[in-house]
Backbone as XML, in Angstrom:
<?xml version="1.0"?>
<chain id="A" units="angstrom">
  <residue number="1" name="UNK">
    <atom name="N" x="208.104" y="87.827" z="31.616"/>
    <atom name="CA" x="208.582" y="87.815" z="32.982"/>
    <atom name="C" x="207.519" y="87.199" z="33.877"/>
  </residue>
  <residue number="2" name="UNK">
    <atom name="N" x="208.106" y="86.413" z="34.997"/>
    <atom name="CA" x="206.887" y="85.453" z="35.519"/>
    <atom name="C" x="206.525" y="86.438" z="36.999"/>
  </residue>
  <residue number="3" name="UNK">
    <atom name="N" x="205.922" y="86.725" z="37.664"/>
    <atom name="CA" x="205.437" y="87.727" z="38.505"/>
    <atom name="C" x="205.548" y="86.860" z="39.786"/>
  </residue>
  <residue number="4" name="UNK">
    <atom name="N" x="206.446" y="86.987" z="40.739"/>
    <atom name="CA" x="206.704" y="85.949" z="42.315"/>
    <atom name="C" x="205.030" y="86.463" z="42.771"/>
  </residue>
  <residue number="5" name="UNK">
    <atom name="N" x="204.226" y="85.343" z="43.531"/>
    <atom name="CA" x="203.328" y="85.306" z="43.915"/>
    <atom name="C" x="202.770" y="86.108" z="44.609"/>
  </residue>
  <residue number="6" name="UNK">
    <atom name="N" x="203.238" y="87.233" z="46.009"/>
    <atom name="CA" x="203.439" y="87.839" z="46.479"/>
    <atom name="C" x="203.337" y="89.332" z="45.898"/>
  </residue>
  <residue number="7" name="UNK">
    <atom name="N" x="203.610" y="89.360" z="44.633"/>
    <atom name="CA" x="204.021" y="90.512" z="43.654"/>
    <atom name="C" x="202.762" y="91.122" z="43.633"/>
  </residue>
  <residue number="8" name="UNK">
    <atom name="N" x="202.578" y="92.596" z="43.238"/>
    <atom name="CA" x="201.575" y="93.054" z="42.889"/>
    <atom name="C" x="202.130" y="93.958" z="41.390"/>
  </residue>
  <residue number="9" name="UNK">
    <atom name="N" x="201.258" y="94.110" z="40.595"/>
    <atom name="CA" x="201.191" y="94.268" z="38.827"/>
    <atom name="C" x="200.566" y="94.908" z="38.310"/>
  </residue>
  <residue number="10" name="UNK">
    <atom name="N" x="201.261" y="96.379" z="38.169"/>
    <atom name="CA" x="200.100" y="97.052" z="37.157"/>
    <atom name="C" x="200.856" y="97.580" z="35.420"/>
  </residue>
  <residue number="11" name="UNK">
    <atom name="N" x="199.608" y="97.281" z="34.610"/>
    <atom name="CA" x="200.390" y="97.732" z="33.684"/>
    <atom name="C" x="199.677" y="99.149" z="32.729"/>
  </residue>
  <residue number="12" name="UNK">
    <atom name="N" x="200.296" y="99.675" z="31.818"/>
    <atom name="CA" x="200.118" y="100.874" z="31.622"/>
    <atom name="C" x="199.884" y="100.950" z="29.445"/>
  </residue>
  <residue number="13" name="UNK">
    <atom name="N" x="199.369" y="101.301" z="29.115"/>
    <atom name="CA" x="199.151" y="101.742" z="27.657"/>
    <atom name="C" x="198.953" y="99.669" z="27.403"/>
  </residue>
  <residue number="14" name="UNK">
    <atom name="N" x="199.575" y="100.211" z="25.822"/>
    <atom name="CA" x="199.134" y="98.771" z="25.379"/>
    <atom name="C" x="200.178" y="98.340" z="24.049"/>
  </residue>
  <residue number="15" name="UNK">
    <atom name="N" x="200.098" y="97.150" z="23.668"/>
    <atom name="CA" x="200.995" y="97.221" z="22.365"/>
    <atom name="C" x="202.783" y="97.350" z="22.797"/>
  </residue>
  <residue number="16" name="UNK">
    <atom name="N" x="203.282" y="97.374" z="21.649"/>
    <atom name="CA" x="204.600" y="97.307" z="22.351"/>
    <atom name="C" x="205.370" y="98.568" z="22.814"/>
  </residue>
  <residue number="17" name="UNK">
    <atom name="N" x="204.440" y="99.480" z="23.155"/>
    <atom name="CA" x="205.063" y="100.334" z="24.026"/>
    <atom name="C" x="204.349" y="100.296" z="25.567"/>
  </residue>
  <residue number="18" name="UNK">
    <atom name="N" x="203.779" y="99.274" z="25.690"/>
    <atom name="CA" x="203.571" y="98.913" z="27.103"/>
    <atom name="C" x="204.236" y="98.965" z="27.914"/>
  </residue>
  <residue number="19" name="UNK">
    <atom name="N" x="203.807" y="99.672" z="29.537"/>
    <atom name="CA" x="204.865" y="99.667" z="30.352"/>
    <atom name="C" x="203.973" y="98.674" z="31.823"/>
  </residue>
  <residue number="20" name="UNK">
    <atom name="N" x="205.298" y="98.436" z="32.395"/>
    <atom name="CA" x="205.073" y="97.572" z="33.391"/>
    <atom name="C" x="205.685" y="97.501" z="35.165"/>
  </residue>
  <residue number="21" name="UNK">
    <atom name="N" x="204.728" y="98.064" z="35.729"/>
    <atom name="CA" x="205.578" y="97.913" z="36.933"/>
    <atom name="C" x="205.133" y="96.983" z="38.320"/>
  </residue>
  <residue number="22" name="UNK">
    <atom name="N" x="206.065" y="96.108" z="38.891"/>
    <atom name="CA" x="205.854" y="95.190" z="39.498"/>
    <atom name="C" x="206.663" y="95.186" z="40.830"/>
  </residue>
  <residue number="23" name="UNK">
    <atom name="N" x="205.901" y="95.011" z="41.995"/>
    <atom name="CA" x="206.487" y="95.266" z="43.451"/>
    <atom name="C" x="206.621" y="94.691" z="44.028"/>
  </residue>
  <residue number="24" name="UNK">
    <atom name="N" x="207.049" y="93.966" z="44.691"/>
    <atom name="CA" x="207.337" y="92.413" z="45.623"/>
    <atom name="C" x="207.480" y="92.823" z="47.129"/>
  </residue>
  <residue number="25" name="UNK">
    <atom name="N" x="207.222" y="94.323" z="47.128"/>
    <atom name="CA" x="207.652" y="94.482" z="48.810"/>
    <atom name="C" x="208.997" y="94.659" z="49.223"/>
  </residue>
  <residue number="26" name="UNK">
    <atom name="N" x="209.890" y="94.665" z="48.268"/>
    <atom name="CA" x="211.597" y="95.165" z="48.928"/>
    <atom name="C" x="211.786" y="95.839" z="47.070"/>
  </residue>
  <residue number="27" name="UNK">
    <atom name="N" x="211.432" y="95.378" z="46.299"/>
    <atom name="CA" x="211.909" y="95.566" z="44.631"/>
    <atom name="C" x="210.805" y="96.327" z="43.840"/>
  </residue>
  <residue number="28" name="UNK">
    <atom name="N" x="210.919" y="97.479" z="43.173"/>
    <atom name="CA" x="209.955" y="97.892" z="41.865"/>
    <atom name="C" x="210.592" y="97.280" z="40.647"/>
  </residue>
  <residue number="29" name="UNK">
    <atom name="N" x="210.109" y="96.524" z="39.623"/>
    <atom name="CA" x="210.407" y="96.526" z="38.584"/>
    <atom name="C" x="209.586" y="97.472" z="37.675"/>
  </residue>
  <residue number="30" name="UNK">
    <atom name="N" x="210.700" y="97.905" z="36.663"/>
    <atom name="CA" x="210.230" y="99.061" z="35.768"/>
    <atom name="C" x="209.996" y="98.452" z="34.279"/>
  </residue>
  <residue number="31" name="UNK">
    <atom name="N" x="209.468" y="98.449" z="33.402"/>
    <atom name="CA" x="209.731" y="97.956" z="32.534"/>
    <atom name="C" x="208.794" y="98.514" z="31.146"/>
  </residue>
  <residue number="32" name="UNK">
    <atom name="N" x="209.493" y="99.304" z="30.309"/>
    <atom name="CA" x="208.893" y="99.675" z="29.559"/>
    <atom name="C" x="208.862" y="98.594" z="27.630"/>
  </residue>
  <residue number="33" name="UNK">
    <atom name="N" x="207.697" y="98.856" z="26.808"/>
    <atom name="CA" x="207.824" y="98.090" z="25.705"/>
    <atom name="C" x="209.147" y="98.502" z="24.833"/>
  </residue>
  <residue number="34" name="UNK">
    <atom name="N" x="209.016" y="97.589" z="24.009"/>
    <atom name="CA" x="210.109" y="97.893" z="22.787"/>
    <atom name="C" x="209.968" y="99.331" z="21.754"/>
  </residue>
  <residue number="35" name="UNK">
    <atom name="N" x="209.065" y="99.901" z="21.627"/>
    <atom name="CA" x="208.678" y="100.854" z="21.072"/>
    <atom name="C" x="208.166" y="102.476" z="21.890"/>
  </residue>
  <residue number="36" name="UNK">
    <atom name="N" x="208.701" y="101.953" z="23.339"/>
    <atom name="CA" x="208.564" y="103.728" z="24.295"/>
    <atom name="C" x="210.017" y="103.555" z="24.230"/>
  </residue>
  <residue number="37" name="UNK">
    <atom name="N" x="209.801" y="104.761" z="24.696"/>
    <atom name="CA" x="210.923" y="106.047" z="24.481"/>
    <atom name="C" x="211.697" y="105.336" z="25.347"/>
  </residue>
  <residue number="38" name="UNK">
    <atom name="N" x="211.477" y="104.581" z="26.540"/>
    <atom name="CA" x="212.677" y="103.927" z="27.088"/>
    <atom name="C" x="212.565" y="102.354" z="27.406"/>
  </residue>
  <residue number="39" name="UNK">
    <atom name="N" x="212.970" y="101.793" z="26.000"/>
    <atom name="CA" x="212.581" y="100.203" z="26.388"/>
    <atom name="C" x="213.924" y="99.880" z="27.087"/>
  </residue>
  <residue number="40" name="UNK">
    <atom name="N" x="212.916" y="98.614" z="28.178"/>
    <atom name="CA" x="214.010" y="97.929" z="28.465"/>
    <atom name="C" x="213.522" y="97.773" z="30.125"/>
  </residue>
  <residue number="41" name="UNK">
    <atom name="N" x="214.427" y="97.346" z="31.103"/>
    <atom name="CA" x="214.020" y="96.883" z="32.196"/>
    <atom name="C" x="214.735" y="97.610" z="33.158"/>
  </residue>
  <residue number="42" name="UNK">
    <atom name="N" x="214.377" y="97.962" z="34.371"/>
    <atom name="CA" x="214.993" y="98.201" z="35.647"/>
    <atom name="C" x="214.417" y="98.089" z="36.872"/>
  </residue>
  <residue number="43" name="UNK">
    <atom name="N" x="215.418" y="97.412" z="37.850"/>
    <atom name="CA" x="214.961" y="97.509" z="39.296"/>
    <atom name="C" x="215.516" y="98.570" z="39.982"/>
  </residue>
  <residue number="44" name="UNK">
    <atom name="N" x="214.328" y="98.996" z="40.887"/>
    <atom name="CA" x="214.861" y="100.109" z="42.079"/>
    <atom name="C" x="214.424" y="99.121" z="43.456"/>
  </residue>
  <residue number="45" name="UNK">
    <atom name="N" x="214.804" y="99.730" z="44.565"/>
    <atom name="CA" x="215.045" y="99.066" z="45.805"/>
    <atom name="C" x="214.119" y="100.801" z="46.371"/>
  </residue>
  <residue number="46" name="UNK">
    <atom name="N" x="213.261" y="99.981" z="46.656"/>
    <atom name="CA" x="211.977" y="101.098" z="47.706"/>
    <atom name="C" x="212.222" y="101.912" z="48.469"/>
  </residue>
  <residue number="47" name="UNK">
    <atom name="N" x="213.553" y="101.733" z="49.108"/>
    <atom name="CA" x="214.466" y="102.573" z="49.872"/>
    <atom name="C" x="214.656" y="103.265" z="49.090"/>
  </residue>
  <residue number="48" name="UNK">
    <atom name="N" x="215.160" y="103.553" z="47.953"/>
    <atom name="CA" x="215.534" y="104.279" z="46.754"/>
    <atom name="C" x="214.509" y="105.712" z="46.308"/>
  </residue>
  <residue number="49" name="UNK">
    <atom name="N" x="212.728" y="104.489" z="46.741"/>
    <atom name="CA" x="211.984" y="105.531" z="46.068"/>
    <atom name="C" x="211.786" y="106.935" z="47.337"/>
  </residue>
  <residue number="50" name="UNK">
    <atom name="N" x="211.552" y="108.302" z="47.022"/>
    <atom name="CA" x="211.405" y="109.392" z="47.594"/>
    <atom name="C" x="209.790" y="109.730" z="47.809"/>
  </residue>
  <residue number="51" name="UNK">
    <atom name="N" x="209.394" y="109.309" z="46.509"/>
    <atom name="CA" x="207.689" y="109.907" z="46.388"/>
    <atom name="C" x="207.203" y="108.950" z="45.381"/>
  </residue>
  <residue number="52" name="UNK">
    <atom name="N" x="205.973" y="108.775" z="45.388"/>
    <atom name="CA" x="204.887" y="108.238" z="44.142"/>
    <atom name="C" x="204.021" y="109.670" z="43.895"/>
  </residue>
  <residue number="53" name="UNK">
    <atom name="N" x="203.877" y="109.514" z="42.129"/>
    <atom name="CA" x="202.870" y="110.428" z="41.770"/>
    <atom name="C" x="202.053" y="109.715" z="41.149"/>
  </residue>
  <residue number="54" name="UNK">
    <atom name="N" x="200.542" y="110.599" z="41.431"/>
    <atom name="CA" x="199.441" y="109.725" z="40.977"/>
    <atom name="C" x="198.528" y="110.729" z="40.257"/>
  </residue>
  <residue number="55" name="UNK">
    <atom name="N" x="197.870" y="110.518" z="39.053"/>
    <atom name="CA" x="197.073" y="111.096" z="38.375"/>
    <atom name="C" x="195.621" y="110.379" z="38.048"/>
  </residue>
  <residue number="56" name="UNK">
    <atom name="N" x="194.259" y="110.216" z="38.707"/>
    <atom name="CA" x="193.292" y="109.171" z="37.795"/>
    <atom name="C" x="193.231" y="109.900" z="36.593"/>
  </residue>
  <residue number="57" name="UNK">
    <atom name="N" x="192.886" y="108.932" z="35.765"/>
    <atom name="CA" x="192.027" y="109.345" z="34.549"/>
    <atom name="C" x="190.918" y="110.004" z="34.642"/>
  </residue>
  <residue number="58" name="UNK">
    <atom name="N" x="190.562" y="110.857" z="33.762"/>
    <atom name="CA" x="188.928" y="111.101" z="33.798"/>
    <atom name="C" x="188.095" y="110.521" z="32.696"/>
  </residue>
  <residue number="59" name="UNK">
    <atom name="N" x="187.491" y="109.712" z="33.124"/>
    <atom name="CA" x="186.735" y="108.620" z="31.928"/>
    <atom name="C" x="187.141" y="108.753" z="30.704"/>
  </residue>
  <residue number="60" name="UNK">
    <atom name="N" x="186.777" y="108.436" z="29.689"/>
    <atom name="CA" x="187.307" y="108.316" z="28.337"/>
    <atom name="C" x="188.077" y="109.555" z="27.794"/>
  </residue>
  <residue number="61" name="UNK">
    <atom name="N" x="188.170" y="110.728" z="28.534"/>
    <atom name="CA" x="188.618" y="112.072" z="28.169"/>
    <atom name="C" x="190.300" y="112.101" z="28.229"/>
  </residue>
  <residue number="62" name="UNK">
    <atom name="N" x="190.776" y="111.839" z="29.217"/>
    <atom name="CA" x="192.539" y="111.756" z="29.258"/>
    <atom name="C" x="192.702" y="110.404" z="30.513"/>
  </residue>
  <residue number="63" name="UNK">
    <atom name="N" x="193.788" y="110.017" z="29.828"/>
    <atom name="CA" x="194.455" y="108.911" z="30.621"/>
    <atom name="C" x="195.128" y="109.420" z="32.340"/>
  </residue>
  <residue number="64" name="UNK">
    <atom name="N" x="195.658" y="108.712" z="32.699"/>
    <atom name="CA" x="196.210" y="108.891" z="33.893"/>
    <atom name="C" x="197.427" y="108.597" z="34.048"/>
  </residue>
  <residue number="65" name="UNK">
    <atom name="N" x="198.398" y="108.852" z="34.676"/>
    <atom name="CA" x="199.499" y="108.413" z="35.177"/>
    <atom name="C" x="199.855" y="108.455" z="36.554"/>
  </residue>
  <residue number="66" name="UNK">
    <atom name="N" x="201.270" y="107.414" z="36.650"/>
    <atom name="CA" x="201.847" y="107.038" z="37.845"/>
    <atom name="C" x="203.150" y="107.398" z="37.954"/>
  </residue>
  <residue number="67" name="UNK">
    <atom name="N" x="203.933" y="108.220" z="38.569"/>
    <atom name="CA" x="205.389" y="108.128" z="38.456"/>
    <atom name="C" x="206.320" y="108.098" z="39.768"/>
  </residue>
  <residue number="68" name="UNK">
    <atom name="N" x="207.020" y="107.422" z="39.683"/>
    <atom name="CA" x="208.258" y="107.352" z="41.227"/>
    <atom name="C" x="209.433" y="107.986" z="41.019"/>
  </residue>
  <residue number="69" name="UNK">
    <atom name="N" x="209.518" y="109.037" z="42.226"/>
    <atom name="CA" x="210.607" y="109.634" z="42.125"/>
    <atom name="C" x="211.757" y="109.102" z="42.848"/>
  </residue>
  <residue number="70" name="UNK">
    <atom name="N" x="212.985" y="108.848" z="42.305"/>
    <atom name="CA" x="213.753" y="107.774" z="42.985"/>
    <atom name="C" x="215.079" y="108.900" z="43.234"/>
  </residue>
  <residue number="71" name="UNK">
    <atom name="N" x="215.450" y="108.361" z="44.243"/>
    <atom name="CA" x="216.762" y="109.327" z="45.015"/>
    <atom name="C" x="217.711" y="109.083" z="44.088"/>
  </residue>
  <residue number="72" name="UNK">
    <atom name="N" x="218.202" y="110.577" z="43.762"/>
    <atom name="CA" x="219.565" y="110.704" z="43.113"/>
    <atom name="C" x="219.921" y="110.441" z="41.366"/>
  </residue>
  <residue number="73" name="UNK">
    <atom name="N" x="218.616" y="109.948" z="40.885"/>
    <atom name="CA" x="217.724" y="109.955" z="39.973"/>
    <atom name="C" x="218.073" y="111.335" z="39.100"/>
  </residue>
  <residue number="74" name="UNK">
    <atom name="N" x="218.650" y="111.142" z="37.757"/>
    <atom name="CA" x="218.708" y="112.480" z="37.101"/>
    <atom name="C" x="217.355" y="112.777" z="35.965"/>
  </residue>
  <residue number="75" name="UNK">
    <atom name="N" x="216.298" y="111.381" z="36.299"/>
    <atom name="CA" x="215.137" y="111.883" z="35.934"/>
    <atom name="C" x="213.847" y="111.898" z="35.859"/>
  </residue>
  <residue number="76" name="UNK">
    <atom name="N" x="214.048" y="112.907" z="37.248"/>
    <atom name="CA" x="213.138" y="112.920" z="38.226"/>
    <atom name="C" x="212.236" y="113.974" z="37.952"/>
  </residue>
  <residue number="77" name="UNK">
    <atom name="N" x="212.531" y="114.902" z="36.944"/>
    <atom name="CA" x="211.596" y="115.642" z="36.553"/>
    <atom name="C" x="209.928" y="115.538" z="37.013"/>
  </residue>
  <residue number="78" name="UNK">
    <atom name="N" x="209.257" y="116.142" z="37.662"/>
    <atom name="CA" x="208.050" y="116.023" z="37.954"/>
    <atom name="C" x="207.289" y="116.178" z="36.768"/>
  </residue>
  <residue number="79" name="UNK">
    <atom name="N" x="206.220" y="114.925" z="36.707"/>
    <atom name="CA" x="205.229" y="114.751" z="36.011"/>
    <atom name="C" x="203.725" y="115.231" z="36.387"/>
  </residue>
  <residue number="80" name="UNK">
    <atom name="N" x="203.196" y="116.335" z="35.059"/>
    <atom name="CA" x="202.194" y="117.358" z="35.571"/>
    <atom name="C" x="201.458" y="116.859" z="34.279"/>
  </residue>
  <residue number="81" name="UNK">
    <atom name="N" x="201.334" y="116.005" z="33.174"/>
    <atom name="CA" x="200.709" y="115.933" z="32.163"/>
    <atom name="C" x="200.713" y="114.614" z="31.698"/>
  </residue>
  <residue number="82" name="UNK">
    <atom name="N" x="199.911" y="114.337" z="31.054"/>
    <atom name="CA" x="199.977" y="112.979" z="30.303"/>
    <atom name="C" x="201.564" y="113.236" z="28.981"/>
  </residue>
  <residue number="83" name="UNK">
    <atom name="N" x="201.787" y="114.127" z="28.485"/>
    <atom name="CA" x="202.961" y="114.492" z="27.751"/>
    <atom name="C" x="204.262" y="113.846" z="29.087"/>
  </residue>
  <residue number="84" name="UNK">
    <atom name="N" x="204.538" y="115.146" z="29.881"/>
    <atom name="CA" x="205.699" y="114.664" z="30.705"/>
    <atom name="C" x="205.537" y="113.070" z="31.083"/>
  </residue>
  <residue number="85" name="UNK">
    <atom name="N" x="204.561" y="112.535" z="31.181"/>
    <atom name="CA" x="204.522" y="111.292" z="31.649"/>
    <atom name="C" x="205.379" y="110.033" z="30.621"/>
  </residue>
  <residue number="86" name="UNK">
    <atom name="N" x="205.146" y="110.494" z="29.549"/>
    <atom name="CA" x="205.576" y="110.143" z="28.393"/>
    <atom name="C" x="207.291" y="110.065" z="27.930"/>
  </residue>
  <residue number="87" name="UNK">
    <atom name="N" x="207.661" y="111.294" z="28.814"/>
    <atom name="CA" x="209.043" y="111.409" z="28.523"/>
    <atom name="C" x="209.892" y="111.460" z="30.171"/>
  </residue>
  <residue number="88" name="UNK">
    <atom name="N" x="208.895" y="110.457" z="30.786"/>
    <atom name="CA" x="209.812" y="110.160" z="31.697"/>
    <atom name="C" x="210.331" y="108.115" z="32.049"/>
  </residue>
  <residue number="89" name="UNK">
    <atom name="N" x="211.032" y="107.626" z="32.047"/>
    <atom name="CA" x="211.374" y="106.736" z="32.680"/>
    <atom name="C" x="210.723" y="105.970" z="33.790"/>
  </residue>
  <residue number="90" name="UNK">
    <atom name="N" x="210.247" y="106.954" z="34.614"/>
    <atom name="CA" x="209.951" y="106.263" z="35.816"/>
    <atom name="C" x="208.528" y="106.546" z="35.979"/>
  </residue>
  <residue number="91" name="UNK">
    <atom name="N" x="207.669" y="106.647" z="34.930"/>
    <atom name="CA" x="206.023" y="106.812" z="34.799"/>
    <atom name="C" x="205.457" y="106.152" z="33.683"/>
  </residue>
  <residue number="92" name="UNK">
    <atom name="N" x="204.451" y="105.738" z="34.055"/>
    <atom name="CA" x="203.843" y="105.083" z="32.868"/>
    <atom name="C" x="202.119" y="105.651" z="32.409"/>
  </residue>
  <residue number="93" name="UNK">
    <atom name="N" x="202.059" y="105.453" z="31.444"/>
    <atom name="CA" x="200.343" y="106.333" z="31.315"/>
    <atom name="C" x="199.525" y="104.567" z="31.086"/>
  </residue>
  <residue number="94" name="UNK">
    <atom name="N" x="198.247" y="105.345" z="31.951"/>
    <atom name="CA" x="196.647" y="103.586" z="32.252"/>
    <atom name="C" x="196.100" y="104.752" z="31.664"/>
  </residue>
  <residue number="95" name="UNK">
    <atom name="N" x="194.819" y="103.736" z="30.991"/>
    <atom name="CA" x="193.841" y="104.250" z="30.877"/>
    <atom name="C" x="192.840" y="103.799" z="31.917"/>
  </residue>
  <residue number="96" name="UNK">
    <atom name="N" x="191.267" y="104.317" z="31.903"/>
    <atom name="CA" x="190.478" y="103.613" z="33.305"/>
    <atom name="C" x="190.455" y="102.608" z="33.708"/>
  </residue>
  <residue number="97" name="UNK">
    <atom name="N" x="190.322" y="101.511" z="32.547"/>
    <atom name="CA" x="190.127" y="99.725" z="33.031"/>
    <atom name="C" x="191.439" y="99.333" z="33.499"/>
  </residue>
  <residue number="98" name="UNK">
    <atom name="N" x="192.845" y="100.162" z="33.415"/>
    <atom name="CA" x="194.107" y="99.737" z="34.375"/>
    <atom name="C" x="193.979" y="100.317" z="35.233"/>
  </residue>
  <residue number="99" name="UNK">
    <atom name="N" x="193.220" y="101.535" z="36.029"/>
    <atom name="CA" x="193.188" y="101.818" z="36.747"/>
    <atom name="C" x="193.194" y="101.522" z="38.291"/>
  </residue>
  <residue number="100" name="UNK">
    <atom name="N" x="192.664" y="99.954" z="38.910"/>
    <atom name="CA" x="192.584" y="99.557" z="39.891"/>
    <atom name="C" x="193.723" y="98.859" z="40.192"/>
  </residue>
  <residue number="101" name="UNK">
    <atom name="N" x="194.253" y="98.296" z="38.912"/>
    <atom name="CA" x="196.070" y="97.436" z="39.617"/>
    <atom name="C" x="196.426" y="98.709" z="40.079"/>
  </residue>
  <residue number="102" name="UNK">
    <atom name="N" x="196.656" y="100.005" z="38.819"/>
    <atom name="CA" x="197.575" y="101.077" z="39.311"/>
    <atom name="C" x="197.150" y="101.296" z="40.781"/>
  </residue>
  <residue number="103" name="UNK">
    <atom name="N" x="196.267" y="101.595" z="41.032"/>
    <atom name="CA" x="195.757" y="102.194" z="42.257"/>
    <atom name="C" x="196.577" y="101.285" z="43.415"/>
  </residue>
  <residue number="104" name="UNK">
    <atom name="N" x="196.843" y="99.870" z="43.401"/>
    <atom name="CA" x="196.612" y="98.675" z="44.364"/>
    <atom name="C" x="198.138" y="99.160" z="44.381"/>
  </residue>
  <residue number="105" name="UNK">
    <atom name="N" x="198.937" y="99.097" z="42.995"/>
    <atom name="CA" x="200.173" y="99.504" z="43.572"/>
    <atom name="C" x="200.704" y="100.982" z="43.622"/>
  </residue>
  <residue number="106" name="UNK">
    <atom name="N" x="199.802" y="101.969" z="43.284"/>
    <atom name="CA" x="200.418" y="102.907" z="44.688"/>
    <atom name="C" x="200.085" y="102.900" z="45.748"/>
  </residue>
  <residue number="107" name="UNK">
    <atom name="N" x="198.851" y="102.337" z="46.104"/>
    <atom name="CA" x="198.781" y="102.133" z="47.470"/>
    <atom name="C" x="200.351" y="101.370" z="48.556"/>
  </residue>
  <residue number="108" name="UNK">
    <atom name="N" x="200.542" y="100.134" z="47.615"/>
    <atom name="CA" x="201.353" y="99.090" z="48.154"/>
    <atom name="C" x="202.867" y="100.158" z="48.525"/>
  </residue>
  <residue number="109" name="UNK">
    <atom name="N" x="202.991" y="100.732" z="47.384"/>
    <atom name="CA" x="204.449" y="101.866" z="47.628"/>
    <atom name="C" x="204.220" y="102.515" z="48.525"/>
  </residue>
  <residue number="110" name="UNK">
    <atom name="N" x="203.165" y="103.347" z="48.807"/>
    <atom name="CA" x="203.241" y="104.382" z="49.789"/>
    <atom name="C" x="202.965" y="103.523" z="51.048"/>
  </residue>
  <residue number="111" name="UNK">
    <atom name="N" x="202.179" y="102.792" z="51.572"/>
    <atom name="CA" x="202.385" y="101.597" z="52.676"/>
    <atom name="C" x="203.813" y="101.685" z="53.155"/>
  </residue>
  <residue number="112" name="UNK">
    <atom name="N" x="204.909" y="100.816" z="51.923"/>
    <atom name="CA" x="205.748" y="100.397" z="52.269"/>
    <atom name="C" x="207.023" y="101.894" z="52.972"/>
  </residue>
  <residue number="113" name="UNK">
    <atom name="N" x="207.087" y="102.692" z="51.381"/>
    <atom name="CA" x="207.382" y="103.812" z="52.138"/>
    <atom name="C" x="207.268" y="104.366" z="53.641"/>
  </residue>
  <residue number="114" name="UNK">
    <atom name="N" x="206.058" y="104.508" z="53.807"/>
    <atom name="CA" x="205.610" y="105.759" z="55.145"/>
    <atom name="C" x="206.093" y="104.518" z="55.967"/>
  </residue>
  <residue number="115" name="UNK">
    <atom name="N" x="206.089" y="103.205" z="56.121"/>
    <atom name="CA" x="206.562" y="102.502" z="57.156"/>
    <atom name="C" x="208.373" y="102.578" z="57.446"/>
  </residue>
  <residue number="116" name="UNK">
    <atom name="N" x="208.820" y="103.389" z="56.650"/>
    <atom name="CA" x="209.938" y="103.565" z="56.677"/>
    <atom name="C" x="210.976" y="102.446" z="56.300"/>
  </residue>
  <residue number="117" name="UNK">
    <atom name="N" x="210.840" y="101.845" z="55.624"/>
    <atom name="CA" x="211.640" y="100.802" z="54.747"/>
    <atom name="C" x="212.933" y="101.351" z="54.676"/>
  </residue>
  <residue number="118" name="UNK">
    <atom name="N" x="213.858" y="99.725" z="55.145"/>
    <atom name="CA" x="215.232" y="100.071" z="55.225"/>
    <atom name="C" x="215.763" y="99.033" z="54.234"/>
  </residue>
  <residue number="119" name="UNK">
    <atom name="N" x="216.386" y="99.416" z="53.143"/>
    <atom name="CA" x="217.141" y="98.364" z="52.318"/>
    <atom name="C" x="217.707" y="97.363" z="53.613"/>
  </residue>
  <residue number="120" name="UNK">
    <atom name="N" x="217.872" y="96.055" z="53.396"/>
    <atom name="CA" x="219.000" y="95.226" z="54.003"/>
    <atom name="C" x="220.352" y="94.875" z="53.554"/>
  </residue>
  <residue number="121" name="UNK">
    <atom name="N" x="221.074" y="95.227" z="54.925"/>
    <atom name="CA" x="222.300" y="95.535" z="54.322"/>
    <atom name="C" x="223.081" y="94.327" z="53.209"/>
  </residue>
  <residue number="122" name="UNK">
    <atom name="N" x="223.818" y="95.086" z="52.639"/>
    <atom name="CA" x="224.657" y="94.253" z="51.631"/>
    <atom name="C" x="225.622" y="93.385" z="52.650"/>
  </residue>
  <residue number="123" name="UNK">
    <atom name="N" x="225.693" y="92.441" z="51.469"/>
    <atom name="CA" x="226.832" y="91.307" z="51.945"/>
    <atom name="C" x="227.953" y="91.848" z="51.736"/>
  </residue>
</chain>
């Protein structure tokens, strides 16, 4: 997938259960590898999202995660562990050296969020 210029990119584990999420400022793309528990692709619309969760890593000891809770979402289950993170859809587990995209894009979500982002209306 080619990343619009504008986009910001973080990605999560490694190998083909890599996950991937990418923000353009109106779009999250979700995208997990062929080998997690949920391959395959999806967009949400930022309006959509409710909350970001954020976990750092602690140096080489446990990974970290990121997860978005999206409205109306049947799985939204809150993520409290590197496990739940695992068996959710809408989270992905970094280790430290992914740590600064992740960071750049929760920053970028919660920005866009707290500014109160309004989908534009449909045609």
């Amino acid at each position: 997938m080619s990343v619009p210029p504008q986009s910001i990119q973080a990605e999560g584990g490694r190998g083909p259960s890599k996950s991937r999420f990418t923000f353009d400022g109106q779009w999250l793309v979700i995208e997990h590898g062929a080998l997690s528990r949920f391959p395959g692709q999806r967009r949400v619309n930022v309006a959509q999202i409710s909350e970001v969760q954020y976990k750092a890593p602690r140096r080489w000891l446990t990974n970290g995660w990121l997860q978005v809770v999206i409205l109306g979402d049947t799985n939204n289950a809150l993520v409290r562990s590197n496990t739940d993170a695992v068996k959710s859809p809408n989270a992905m587990i970094f280790v430290p050296k992914q740590q600064p995209a992740v960071e750049q894009l929760r920053d970028a979500l919660l920005a866009t969020i707290a500014s109160g982002y309004q989908a534009p209306p449909q045609p």
